Coordinates of C-alpha atoms and ligand atoms in Angstrom, one line a residue:
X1 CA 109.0 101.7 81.2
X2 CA 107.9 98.5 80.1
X3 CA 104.9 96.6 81.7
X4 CA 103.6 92.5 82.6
X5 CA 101.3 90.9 83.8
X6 CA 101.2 88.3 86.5
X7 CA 98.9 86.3 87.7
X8 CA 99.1 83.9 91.1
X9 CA 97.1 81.2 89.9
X10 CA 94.8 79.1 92.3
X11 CA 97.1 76.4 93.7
X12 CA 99.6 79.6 94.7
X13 CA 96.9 80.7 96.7
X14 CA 95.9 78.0 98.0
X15 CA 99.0 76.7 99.4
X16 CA 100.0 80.3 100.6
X17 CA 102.4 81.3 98.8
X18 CA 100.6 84.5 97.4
X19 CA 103.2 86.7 99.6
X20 CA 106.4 84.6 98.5
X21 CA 105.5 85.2 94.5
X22 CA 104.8 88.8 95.0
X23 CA 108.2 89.0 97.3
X24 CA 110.3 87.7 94.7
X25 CA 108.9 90.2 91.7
X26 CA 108.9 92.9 94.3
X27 CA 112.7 92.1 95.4
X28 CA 113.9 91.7 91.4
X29 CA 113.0 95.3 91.7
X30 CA 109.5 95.3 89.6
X31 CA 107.0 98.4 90.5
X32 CA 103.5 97.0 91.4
X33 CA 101.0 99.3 89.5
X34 CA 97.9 97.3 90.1
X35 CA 96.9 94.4 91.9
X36 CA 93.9 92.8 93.0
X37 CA 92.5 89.4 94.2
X38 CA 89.4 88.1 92.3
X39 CA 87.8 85.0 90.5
X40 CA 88.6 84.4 86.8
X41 CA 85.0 83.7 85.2
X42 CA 84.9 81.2 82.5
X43 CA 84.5 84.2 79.6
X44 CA 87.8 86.1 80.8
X45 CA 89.8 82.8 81.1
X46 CA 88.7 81.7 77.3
X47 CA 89.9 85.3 75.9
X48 CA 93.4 85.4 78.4
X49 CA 94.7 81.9 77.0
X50 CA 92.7 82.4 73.8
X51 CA 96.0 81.2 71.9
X52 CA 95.3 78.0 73.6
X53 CA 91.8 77.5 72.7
X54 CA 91.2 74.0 70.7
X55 CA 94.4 72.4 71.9
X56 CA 93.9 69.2 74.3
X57 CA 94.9 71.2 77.5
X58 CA 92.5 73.7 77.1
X59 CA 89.7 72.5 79.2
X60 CA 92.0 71.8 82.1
X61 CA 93.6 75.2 82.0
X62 CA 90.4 77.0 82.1
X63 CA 89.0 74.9 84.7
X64 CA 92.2 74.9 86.8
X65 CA 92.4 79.0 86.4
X66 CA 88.9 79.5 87.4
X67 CA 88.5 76.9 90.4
X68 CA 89.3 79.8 93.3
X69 CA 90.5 83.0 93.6
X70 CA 94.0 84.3 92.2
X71 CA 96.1 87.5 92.4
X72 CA 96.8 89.5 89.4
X73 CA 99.2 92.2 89.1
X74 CA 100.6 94.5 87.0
X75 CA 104.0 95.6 86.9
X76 CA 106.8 97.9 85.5
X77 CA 110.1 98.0 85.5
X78 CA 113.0 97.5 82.6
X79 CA 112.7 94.2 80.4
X80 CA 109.7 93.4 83.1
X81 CA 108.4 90.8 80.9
X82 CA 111.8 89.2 80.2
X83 CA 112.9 89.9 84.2
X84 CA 109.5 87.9 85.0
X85 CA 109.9 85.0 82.9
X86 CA 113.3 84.2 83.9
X87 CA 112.2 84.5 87.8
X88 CA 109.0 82.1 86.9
X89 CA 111.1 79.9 85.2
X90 CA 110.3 77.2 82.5
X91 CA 106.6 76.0 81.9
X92 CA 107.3 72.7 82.6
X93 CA 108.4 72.4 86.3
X94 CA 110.1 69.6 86.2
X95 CA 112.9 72.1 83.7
X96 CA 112.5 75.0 85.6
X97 CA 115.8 75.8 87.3
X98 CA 116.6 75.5 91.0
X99 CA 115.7 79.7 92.4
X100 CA 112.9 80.0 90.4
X101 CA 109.8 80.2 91.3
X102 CA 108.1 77.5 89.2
X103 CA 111.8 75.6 90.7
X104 CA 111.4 76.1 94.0
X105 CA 107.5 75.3 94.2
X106 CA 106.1 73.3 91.4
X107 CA 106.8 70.1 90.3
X108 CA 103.8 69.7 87.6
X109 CA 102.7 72.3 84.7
X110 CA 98.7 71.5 85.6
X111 CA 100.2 73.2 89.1
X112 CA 103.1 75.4 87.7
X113 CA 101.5 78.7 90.1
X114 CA 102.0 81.6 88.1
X115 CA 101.4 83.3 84.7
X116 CA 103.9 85.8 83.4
X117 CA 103.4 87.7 79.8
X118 CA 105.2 86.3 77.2
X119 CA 106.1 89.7 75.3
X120 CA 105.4 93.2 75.8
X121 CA 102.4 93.5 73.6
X122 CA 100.9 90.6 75.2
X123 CA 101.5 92.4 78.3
X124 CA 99.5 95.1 77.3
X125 CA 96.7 93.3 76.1
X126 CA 96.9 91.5 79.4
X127 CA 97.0 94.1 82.0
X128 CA 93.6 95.4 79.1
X129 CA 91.6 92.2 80.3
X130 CA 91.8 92.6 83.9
X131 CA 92.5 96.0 84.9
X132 CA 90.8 100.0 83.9
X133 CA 93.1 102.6 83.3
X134 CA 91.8 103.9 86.5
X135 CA 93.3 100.9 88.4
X136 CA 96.2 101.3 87.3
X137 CA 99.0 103.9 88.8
X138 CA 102.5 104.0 87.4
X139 CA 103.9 105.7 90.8
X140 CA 107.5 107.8 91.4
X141 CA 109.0 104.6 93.9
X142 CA 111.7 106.2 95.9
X143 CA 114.2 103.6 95.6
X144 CA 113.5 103.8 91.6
X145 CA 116.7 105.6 91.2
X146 CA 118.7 102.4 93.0
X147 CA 117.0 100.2 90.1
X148 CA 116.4 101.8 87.4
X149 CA 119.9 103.5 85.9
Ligands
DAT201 P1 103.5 79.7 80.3 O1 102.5 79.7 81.4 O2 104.9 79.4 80.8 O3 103.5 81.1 79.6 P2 102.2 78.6 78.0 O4 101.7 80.0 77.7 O5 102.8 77.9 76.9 O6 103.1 78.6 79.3 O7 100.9 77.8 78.5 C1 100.0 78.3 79.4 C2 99.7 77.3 80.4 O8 99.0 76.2 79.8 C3 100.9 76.7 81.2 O9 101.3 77.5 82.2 C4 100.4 75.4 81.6 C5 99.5 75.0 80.5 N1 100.1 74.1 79.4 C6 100.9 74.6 78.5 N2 101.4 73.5 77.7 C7 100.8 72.4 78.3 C8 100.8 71.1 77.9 N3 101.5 70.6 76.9 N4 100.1 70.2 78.7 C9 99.4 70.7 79.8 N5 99.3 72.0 80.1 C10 100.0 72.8 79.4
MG202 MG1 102.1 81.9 78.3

């Protein structure tokens, strides 16, 4: 089963919309298997956008991820990264499709709401940052069996 991570950055929060996000992974049919709502320090938003570090963004990123509190979650399901993606949408808002959620909510990518892994081993090094082993439980859902074939 394979595993992302999310994260509901600041401005989600902010404006309220934790519970929408979560809704749509939830209703794509993604298992939450940890979640929790916390402040990013400065060290663990250097080493989650790491492969950003020197380009001109960087700053703003790390100061945008860190201002307030987020939601990060874990999840699993079939192609979960590539499910996720597609129902974030494209970075840049302004080309993310009508129904997704960067579509629907975003109009800039300083304020695009939400992370989503961009392969499965980054997922795994992701979900490594911010969550224990112990935090995390990969539970039998009962509708499972109406998702997954
Ligand atoms: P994504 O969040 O879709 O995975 P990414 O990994 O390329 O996108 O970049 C991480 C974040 O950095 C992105 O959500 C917004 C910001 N970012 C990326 N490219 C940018 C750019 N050219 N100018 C400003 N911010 C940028
Ligand atoms: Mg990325």
């Amino acid at each position: 089963m394979e595993r992302t991570f999310i994260i509901v950055k600041p401005d989600a929060v902010q404006r309220g919309l934790t519970g929408e996000i979560i809704k749509r992974f939830e209703q794509r049919g993604l298992r939450i298997i940890g979640m929790k709502f916390l402040r990013i320090s400065q060290s663990l938003a250097e080493k989650h956008y790491a492969v950003h570090a020197g380009k001109p963004f960087f700053a703003g990123l790390v100061n945008y991820i860190t201002s307030s509190p987020v939601v990060v979650i874990a999840f699993e399901g079939t192609n979960a990264v590539a499910a996720a993606r597609k129902t974030i949408g494209a970075t840049k808002p302004q080309e993310s499709e009508a129904g997704t959620i960067r579509g629907d909510f975003a109009l800039e990518i300083g304020r695009n709401l939400v992370h989503g892994s961009d392969s499965v081993e980054n997922g795994l090094i992701e979900i490594g940052n911010f969550f224990t082993e112990a935090e995390l439980n990969s539970w039998p859902r009962n509708t499972d069996p109406w998702i997954f074939e």
